Amino acid sequence: TGAVVGNMMYGTNGMILGALLGATHDEYINSLSVKLYLTNNTYYIIPIITKKTLKSSKEYKEKANTLDWLVNKLDGIKEHC
């Protein structure tokens, strides 16, 4: 439900962040990364979380904010290409 609310409020970026932050206190995530596909059919993987992390933790929320920042920056770059 966090993704739905996030999408209604902030579009795709809000949907991503809403899905990331809409967790209960007992949920964990083992990894989170961003895969960037380039026009020459190559890609880069940017790891955000690389170990088991409690979704309600400060570390997780900071990483989710970093991911939101990254997605916003990439959207800005995409608009100029």
PDB file of N, CA and C in Angstrom:
ATOM      1  N   THR A   1       0.810  -1.207   0.000  1.00  0.00           N
ATOM      2  CA  THR A   1       0.000   0.000   0.000  1.00  0.00           C
ATOM      3  C   THR A   1       0.845   1.259   0.000  1.00  0.00           C
ATOM      4  N   GLY A   2       2.042   1.193   0.537  1.00  0.00           N
ATOM      5  CA  GLY A   2       2.930   2.351   0.520  1.00  0.00           C
ATOM      6  C   GLY A   2       3.261   2.774  -0.896  1.00  0.00           C
ATOM      7  N   ALA A   3       3.411   1.799  -1.788  1.00  0.00           N
ATOM      8  CA  ALA A   3       3.734   2.115  -3.184  1.00  0.00           C
ATOM      9  C   ALA A   3       2.577   2.833  -3.850  1.00  0.00           C
ATOM     10  N   VAL A   4       1.350   2.416  -3.567  1.00  0.00           N
ATOM     11  CA  VAL A   4       0.179   3.049  -4.173  1.00  0.00           C
ATOM     12  C   VAL A   4       0.060   4.492  -3.724  1.00  0.00           C
ATOM     13  N   VAL A   5       0.176   4.729  -2.430  1.00  0.00           N
ATOM     14  CA  VAL A   5       0.097   6.089  -1.900  1.00  0.00           C
ATOM     15  C   VAL A   5       1.237   6.932  -2.441  1.00  0.00           C
ATOM     16  N   GLY A   6       2.439   6.391  -2.454  1.00  0.00           N
ATOM     17  CA  GLY A   6       3.594   7.116  -2.984  1.00  0.00           C
ATOM     18  C   GLY A   6       3.421   7.482  -4.436  1.00  0.00           C
ATOM     19  N   ASN A   7       2.860   6.563  -5.229  1.00  0.00           N
ATOM     20  CA  ASN A   7       2.652   6.825  -6.643  1.00  0.00           C
ATOM     21  C   ASN A   7       1.631   7.933  -6.841  1.00  0.00           C
ATOM     22  N   MET A   8       0.553   7.926  -6.072  1.00  0.00           N
ATOM     23  CA  MET A   8      -0.468   8.962  -6.194  1.00  0.00           C
ATOM     24  C   MET A   8       0.098  10.326  -5.829  1.00  0.00           C
ATOM     25  N   MET A   9       0.982  10.378  -4.863  1.00  0.00           N
ATOM     26  CA  MET A   9       1.499  11.646  -4.390  1.00  0.00           C
ATOM     27  C   MET A   9       2.677  12.152  -5.213  1.00  0.00           C
ATOM     28  N   TYR A  10       3.580  11.258  -5.617  1.00  0.00           N
ATOM     29  CA  TYR A  10       4.833  11.699  -6.222  1.00  0.00           C
ATOM     30  C   TYR A  10       5.212  10.975  -7.504  1.00  0.00           C
ATOM     31  N   GLY A  11       4.318  10.248  -8.121  1.00  0.00           N
ATOM     32  CA  GLY A  11       4.639   9.551  -9.364  1.00  0.00           C
ATOM     33  C   GLY A  11       5.503   8.332  -9.127  1.00  0.00           C
ATOM     34  N   THR A  12       6.266   7.945 -10.136  1.00  0.00           N
ATOM     35  CA  THR A  12       7.072   6.722 -10.074  1.00  0.00           C
ATOM     36  C   THR A  12       8.081   6.762  -8.941  1.00  0.00           C
ATOM     37  N   ASN A  13       8.761   7.892  -8.746  1.00  0.00           N
ATOM     38  CA  ASN A  13       9.740   7.977  -7.665  1.00  0.00           C
ATOM     39  C   ASN A  13       9.067   7.783  -6.318  1.00  0.00           C
ATOM     40  N   GLY A  14       7.909   8.350  -6.142  1.00  0.00           N
ATOM     41  CA  GLY A  14       7.166   8.165  -4.896  1.00  0.00           C
ATOM     42  C   GLY A  14       6.730   6.737  -4.710  1.00  0.00           C
ATOM     43  N   MET A  15       6.404   6.069  -5.809  1.00  0.00           N
ATOM     44  CA  MET A  15       6.011   4.670  -5.732  1.00  0.00           C
ATOM     45  C   MET A  15       7.179   3.828  -5.235  1.00  0.00           C
ATOM     46  N   ILE A  16       8.365   4.082  -5.742  1.00  0.00           N
ATOM     47  CA  ILE A  16       9.545   3.333  -5.307  1.00  0.00           C
ATOM     48  C   ILE A  16       9.800   3.577  -3.828  1.00  0.00           C
ATOM     49  N   LEU A  17       9.822   4.833  -3.426  1.00  0.00           N
ATOM     50  CA  LEU A  17      10.101   5.162  -2.036  1.00  0.00           C
ATOM     51  C   LEU A  17       8.991   4.657  -1.127  1.00  0.00           C
ATOM     52  N   GLY A  18       7.742   4.771  -1.551  1.00  0.00           N
ATOM     53  CA  GLY A  18       6.625   4.270  -0.748  1.00  0.00           C
ATOM     54  C   GLY A  18       6.715   2.777  -0.529  1.00  0.00           C
ATOM     55  N   ALA A  19       7.112   2.053  -1.542  1.00  0.00           N
ATOM     56  CA  ALA A  19       7.268   0.602  -1.419  1.00  0.00           C
ATOM     57  C   ALA A  19       8.405   0.266  -0.471  1.00  0.00           C
ATOM     58  N   LEU A  20       9.459   1.060  -0.506  1.00  0.00           N
ATOM     59  CA  LEU A  20      10.607   0.801   0.356  1.00  0.00           C
ATOM     60  C   LEU A  20      10.307   1.120   1.812  1.00  0.00           C
ATOM     61  N   LEU A  21       9.617   2.211   2.050  1.00  0.00           N
ATOM     62  CA  LEU A  21       9.403   2.652   3.428  1.00  0.00           C
ATOM     63  C   LEU A  21       8.154   2.057   4.071  1.00  0.00           C
ATOM     64  N   GLY A  22       7.254   1.506   3.290  1.00  0.00           N
ATOM     65  CA  GLY A  22       6.007   0.976   3.834  1.00  0.00           C
ATOM     66  C   GLY A  22       6.176  -0.406   4.439  1.00  0.00           C
ATOM     67  N   ALA A  23       6.984  -0.546   5.462  1.00  0.00           N
ATOM     68  CA  ALA A  23       7.285  -1.850   6.043  1.00  0.00           C
ATOM     69  C   ALA A  23       6.872  -1.912   7.512  1.00  0.00           C
ATOM     70  N   THR A  24       6.628  -3.134   7.970  1.00  0.00           N
ATOM     71  CA  THR A  24       6.369  -3.328   9.388  1.00  0.00           C
ATOM     72  C   THR A  24       7.696  -3.477  10.115  1.00  0.00           C
ATOM     73  N   HIS A  25       7.650  -3.538  11.428  1.00  0.00           N
ATOM     74  CA  HIS A  25       8.870  -3.582  12.241  1.00  0.00           C
ATOM     75  C   HIS A  25       9.620  -4.908  12.143  1.00  0.00           C
ATOM     76  N   ASP A  26       8.987  -5.956  11.633  1.00  0.00           N
ATOM     77  CA  ASP A  26       9.630  -7.264  11.595  1.00  0.00           C
ATOM     78  C   ASP A  26      10.159  -7.643  10.209  1.00  0.00           C
ATOM     79  N   GLU A  27      10.025  -6.779   9.236  1.00  0.00           N
ATOM     80  CA  GLU A  27      10.449  -7.121   7.888  1.00  0.00           C
ATOM     81  C   GLU A  27      11.914  -6.769   7.664  1.00  0.00           C
ATOM     82  N   TYR A  28      12.585  -7.640   6.938  1.00  0.00           N
ATOM     83  CA  TYR A  28      13.993  -7.447   6.598  1.00  0.00           C
ATOM     84  C   TYR A  28      14.158  -7.448   5.087  1.00  0.00           C
ATOM     85  N   ILE A  29      15.234  -6.856   4.641  1.00  0.00           N
ATOM     86  CA  ILE A  29      15.628  -6.924   3.242  1.00  0.00           C
ATOM     87  C   ILE A  29      17.074  -7.404   3.228  1.00  0.00           C
ATOM     88  N   ASN A  30      17.398  -8.292   2.302  1.00  0.00           N
ATOM     89  CA  ASN A  30      18.759  -8.838   2.227  1.00  0.00           C
ATOM     90  C   ASN A  30      19.657  -8.059   1.279  1.00  0.00           C
ATOM     91  N   SER A  31      19.071  -7.481   0.242  1.00  0.00           N
ATOM     92  CA  SER A  31      19.856  -6.690  -0.696  1.00  0.00           C
ATOM     93  C   SER A  31      18.942  -5.756  -1.464  1.00  0.00           C
ATOM     94  N   LEU A  32      19.529  -4.684  -1.927  1.00  0.00           N
ATOM     95  CA  LEU A  32      18.828  -3.711  -2.753  1.00  0.00           C
ATOM     96  C   LEU A  32      19.862  -3.070  -3.653  1.00  0.00           C
ATOM     97  N   SER A  33      19.578  -3.075  -4.940  1.00  0.00           N
ATOM     98  CA  SER A  33      20.510  -2.473  -5.884  1.00  0.00           C
ATOM     99  C   SER A  33      19.740  -1.830  -7.026  1.00  0.00           C
ATOM    100  N   VAL A  34      20.434  -0.990  -7.750  1.00  0.00           N
ATOM    101  CA  VAL A  34      19.880  -0.333  -8.922  1.00  0.00           C
ATOM    102  C   VAL A  34      20.652  -0.861 -10.126  1.00  0.00           C
ATOM    103  N   LYS A  35      19.933  -1.278 -11.142  1.00  0.00           N
ATOM    104  CA  LYS A  35      20.558  -1.755 -12.372  1.00  0.00           C
ATOM    105  C   LYS A  35      20.293  -0.713 -13.452  1.00  0.00           C
ATOM    106  N   LEU A  36      21.361  -0.108 -13.949  1.00  0.00           N
ATOM    107  CA  LEU A  36      21.259   0.917 -14.984  1.00  0.00           C
ATOM    108  C   LEU A  36      21.566   0.300 -16.340  1.00  0.00           C
ATOM    109  N   TYR A  37      20.596   0.331 -17.225  1.00  0.00           N
ATOM    110  CA  TYR A  37      20.800  -0.157 -18.583  1.00  0.00           C
ATOM    111  C   TYR A  37      21.225   1.007 -19.459  1.00  0.00           C
ATOM    112  N   LEU A  38      22.289   0.812 -20.207  1.00  0.00           N
ATOM    113  CA  LEU A  38      22.800   1.835 -21.101  1.00  0.00           C
ATOM    114  C   LEU A  38      22.349   1.549 -22.529  1.00  0.00           C
ATOM    115  N   THR A  39      22.451   2.556 -23.382  1.00  0.00           N
ATOM    116  CA  THR A  39      21.985   2.413 -24.760  1.00  0.00           C
ATOM    117  C   THR A  39      22.805   1.426 -25.576  1.00  0.00           C
ATOM    118  N   ASN A  40      24.007   1.095 -25.142  1.00  0.00           N
ATOM    119  CA  ASN A  40      24.842   0.134 -25.877  1.00  0.00           C
ATOM    120  C   ASN A  40      24.655  -1.303 -25.372  1.00  0.00           C
ATOM    121  N   ASN A  41      23.524  -1.560 -24.723  1.00  0.00           N
ATOM    122  CA  ASN A  41      23.162  -2.891 -24.213  1.00  0.00           C
ATOM    123  C   ASN A  41      24.073  -3.400 -23.101  1.00  0.00           C
ATOM    124  N   THR A  42      24.743  -2.502 -22.415  1.00  0.00           N
ATOM    125  CA  THR A  42      25.486  -2.874 -21.216  1.00  0.00           C
ATOM    126  C   THR A  42      24.722  -2.324 -20.009  1.00  0.00           C
ATOM    127  N   TYR A  43      25.151  -2.711 -18.835  1.00  0.00           N
ATOM    128  CA  TYR A  43      24.502  -2.206 -17.632  1.00  0.00           C
ATOM    129  C   TYR A  43      25.493  -2.133 -16.481  1.00  0.00           C
ATOM    130  N   TYR A  44      25.128  -1.331 -15.505  1.00  0.00           N
ATOM    131  CA  TYR A  44      25.882  -1.209 -14.256  1.00  0.00           C
ATOM    132  C   TYR A  44      24.940  -1.547 -13.115  1.00  0.00           C
ATOM    133  N   ILE A  45      25.458  -2.219 -12.108  1.00  0.00           N
ATOM    134  CA  ILE A  45      24.690  -2.502 -10.905  1.00  0.00           C
ATOM    135  C   ILE A  45      25.284  -1.670  -9.777  1.00  0.00           C
ATOM    136  N   ILE A  46      24.427  -0.881  -9.140  1.00  0.00           N
ATOM    137  CA  ILE A  46      24.853  -0.043  -8.015  1.00  0.00           C
ATOM    138  C   ILE A  46      24.227  -0.632  -6.750  1.00  0.00           C
ATOM    139  N   PRO A  47      25.043  -1.246  -5.890  1.00  0.00           N
ATOM    140  CA  PRO A  47      24.491  -1.814  -4.656  1.00  0.00           C
ATOM    141  C   PRO A  47      24.130  -0.714  -3.658  1.00  0.00           C
ATOM    142  N   ILE A  48      22.952  -0.817  -3.073  1.00  0.00           N
ATOM    143  CA  ILE A  48      22.500   0.133  -2.053  1.00  0.00           C
ATOM    144  C   ILE A  48      22.540  -0.538  -0.678  1.00  0.00           C
ATOM    145  N   ILE A  49      22.007  -1.757  -0.598  1.00  0.00           N
ATOM    146  CA  ILE A  49      22.052  -2.558   0.636  1.00  0.00           C
ATOM    147  C   ILE A  49      22.646  -3.906   0.274  1.00  0.00           C
ATOM    148  N   THR A  50      23.629  -4.361   1.063  1.00  0.00           N
ATOM    149  CA  THR A  50      24.314  -5.618   0.750  1.00  0.00           C
ATOM    150  C   THR A  50      24.264  -6.628   1.891  1.00  0.00           C
ATOM    151  N   LYS A  51      23.487  -6.349   2.923  1.00  0.00           N
ATOM    152  CA  LYS A  51      23.377  -7.292   4.045  1.00  0.00           C
ATOM    153  C   LYS A  51      21.958  -7.243   4.597  1.00  0.00           C
ATOM    154  N   LYS A  52      21.587  -8.236   5.384  1.00  0.00           N
ATOM    155  CA  LYS A  52      20.261  -8.287   5.981  1.00  0.00           C
ATOM    156  C   LYS A  52      20.052  -7.034   6.832  1.00  0.00           C
ATOM    157  N   THR A  53      18.985  -6.287   6.511  1.00  0.00           N
ATOM    158  CA  THR A  53      18.729  -5.012   7.165  1.00  0.00           C
ATOM    159  C   THR A  53      17.257  -4.921   7.545  1.00  0.00           C
ATOM    160  N   LEU A  54      16.995  -4.518   8.750  1.00  0.00           N
ATOM    161  CA  LEU A  54      15.633  -4.335   9.233  1.00  0.00           C
ATOM    162  C   LEU A  54      15.008  -3.133   8.526  1.00  0.00           C
ATOM    163  N   LYS A  55      13.837  -3.319   7.918  1.00  0.00           N
ATOM    164  CA  LYS A  55      13.210  -2.248   7.142  1.00  0.00           C
ATOM    165  C   LYS A  55      12.797  -1.049   7.987  1.00  0.00           C
ATOM    166  N   SER A  56      12.600  -1.230   9.267  1.00  0.00           N
ATOM    167  CA  SER A  56      12.228  -0.096  10.110  1.00  0.00           C
ATOM    168  C   SER A  56      13.443   0.609  10.707  1.00  0.00           C
ATOM    169  N   SER A  57      14.652   0.189  10.331  1.00  0.00           N
ATOM    170  CA  SER A  57      15.873   0.758  10.909  1.00  0.00           C
ATOM    171  C   SER A  57      16.233   2.099  10.271  1.00  0.00           C
ATOM    172  N   LYS A  58      17.024   2.856  10.987  1.00  0.00           N
ATOM    173  CA  LYS A  58      17.521   4.143  10.491  1.00  0.00           C
ATOM    174  C   LYS A  58      18.386   3.933   9.246  1.00  0.00           C
ATOM    175  N   GLU A  59      19.220   2.906   9.278  1.00  0.00           N
ATOM    176  CA  GLU A  59      20.093   2.614   8.138  1.00  0.00           C
ATOM    177  C   GLU A  59      19.272   2.377   6.872  1.00  0.00           C
ATOM    178  N   TYR A  60      18.208   1.588   6.987  1.00  0.00           N
ATOM    179  CA  TYR A  60      17.364   1.298   5.834  1.00  0.00           C
ATOM    180  C   TYR A  60      16.713   2.568   5.298  1.00  0.00           C
ATOM    181  N   LYS A  61      16.196   3.382   6.189  1.00  0.00           N
ATOM    182  CA  LYS A  61      15.539   4.621   5.764  1.00  0.00           C
ATOM    183  C   LYS A  61      16.523   5.566   5.085  1.00  0.00           C
ATOM    184  N   GLU A  62      17.753   5.626   5.592  1.00  0.00           N
ATOM    185  CA  GLU A  62      18.778   6.453   4.948  1.00  0.00           C
ATOM    186  C   GLU A  62      19.100   5.929   3.549  1.00  0.00           C
ATOM    187  N   LYS A  63      19.192   4.606   3.410  1.00  0.00           N
ATOM    188  CA  LYS A  63      19.482   4.011   2.101  1.00  0.00           C
ATOM    189  C   LYS A  63      18.313   4.247   1.138  1.00  0.00           C
ATOM    190  N   ALA A  64      17.083   4.164   1.643  1.00  0.00           N
ATOM    191  CA  ALA A  64      15.915   4.427   0.802  1.00  0.00           C
ATOM    192  C   ALA A  64      15.916   5.873   0.324  1.00  0.00           C
ATOM    193  N   ASN A  65      16.302   6.792   1.186  1.00  0.00           N
ATOM    194  CA  ASN A  65      16.407   8.194   0.782  1.00  0.00           C
ATOM    195  C   ASN A  65      17.498   8.380  -0.266  1.00  0.00           C
ATOM    196  N   THR A  66      18.607   7.660  -0.114  1.00  0.00           N
ATOM    197  CA  THR A  66      19.676   7.702  -1.109  1.00  0.00           C
ATOM    198  C   THR A  66      19.163   7.192  -2.451  1.00  0.00           C
ATOM    199  N   LEU A  67      18.394   6.109  -2.424  1.00  0.00           N
ATOM    200  CA  LEU A  67      17.829   5.561  -3.648  1.00  0.00           C
ATOM    201  C   LEU A  67      16.882   6.568  -4.298  1.00  0.00           C
ATOM    202  N   ASP A  68      16.063   7.220  -3.510  1.00  0.00           N
ATOM    203  CA  ASP A  68      15.154   8.238  -4.038  1.00  0.00           C
ATOM    204  C   ASP A  68      15.943   9.367  -4.692  1.00  0.00           C
ATOM    205  N   TRP A  69      17.009   9.813  -4.040  1.00  0.00           N
ATOM    206  CA  TRP A  69      17.867  10.865  -4.598  1.00  0.00           C
ATOM    207  C   TRP A  69      18.458  10.413  -5.936  1.00  0.00           C
ATOM    208  N   LEU A  70      18.944   9.171  -5.968  1.00  0.00           N
ATOM    209  CA  LEU A  70      19.555   8.636  -7.180  1.00  0.00           C
ATOM    210  C   LEU A  70      18.549   8.569  -8.319  1.00  0.00           C
ATOM    211  N   VAL A  71      17.353   8.087  -8.053  1.00  0.00           N
ATOM    212  CA  VAL A  71      16.323   7.996  -9.087  1.00  0.00           C
ATOM    213  C   VAL A  71      15.975   9.379  -9.616  1.00  0.00           C
ATOM    214  N   ASN A  72      15.874  10.359  -8.740  1.00  0.00           N
ATOM    215  CA  ASN A  72      15.599  11.730  -9.182  1.00  0.00           C
ATOM    216  C   ASN A  72      16.710  12.261 -10.073  1.00  0.00           C
ATOM    217  N   LYS A  73      17.955  12.014  -9.702  1.00  0.00           N
ATOM    218  CA  LYS A  73      19.087  12.454 -10.522  1.00  0.00           C
ATOM    219  C   LYS A  73      19.076  11.770 -11.893  1.00  0.00           C
ATOM    220  N   LEU A  74      18.813  10.485 -11.902  1.00  0.00           N
ATOM    221  CA  LEU A  74      18.779   9.749 -13.164  1.00  0.00           C
ATOM    222  C   LEU A  74      17.636  10.228 -14.052  1.00  0.00           C
ATOM    223  N   ASP A  75      16.490  10.540 -13.453  1.00  0.00           N
ATOM    224  CA  ASP A  75      15.385  11.101 -14.234  1.00  0.00           C
ATOM    225  C   ASP A  75      15.791  12.423 -14.875  1.00  0.00           C
ATOM    226  N   GLY A  76      16.531  13.247 -14.136  1.00  0.00           N
ATOM    227  CA  GLY A  76      16.996  14.514 -14.676  1.00  0.00           C
ATOM    228  C   GLY A  76      17.960  14.324 -15.821  1.00  0.00           C
ATOM    229  N   ILE A  77      18.823  13.341 -15.712  1.00  0.00           N
ATOM    230  CA  ILE A  77      19.774  13.047 -16.782  1.00  0.00           C
ATOM    231  C   ILE A  77      19.035  12.532 -18.013  1.00  0.00           C
ATOM    232  N   LYS A  78      18.065  11.660 -17.783  1.00  0.00           N
ATOM    233  CA  LYS A  78      17.302  11.055 -18.881  1.00  0.00           C
ATOM    234  C   LYS A  78      16.579  12.141 -19.687  1.00  0.00           C
ATOM    235  N   GLU A  79      16.064  13.155 -19.024  1.00  0.00           N
ATOM    236  CA  GLU A  79      15.332  14.221 -19.690  1.00  0.00           C
ATOM    237  C   GLU A  79      16.229  15.031 -20.616  1.00  0.00           C
ATOM    238  N   HIS A  80      17.531  15.062 -20.349  1.00  0.00           N
ATOM    239  CA  HIS A  80      18.464  15.853 -21.151  1.00  0.00           C
ATOM    240  C   HIS A  80      19.115  15.051 -22.269  1.00  0.00           C
ATOM    241  N   CYS A  81      18.798  13.781 -22.371  1.00  0.00           N
ATOM    242  CA  CYS A  81      19.423  12.922 -23.412  1.00  0.00           C
ATOM    243  C   CYS A  81      18.566  12.852 -24.651  1.00  0.00           C
TER     244      CYS A  81
END
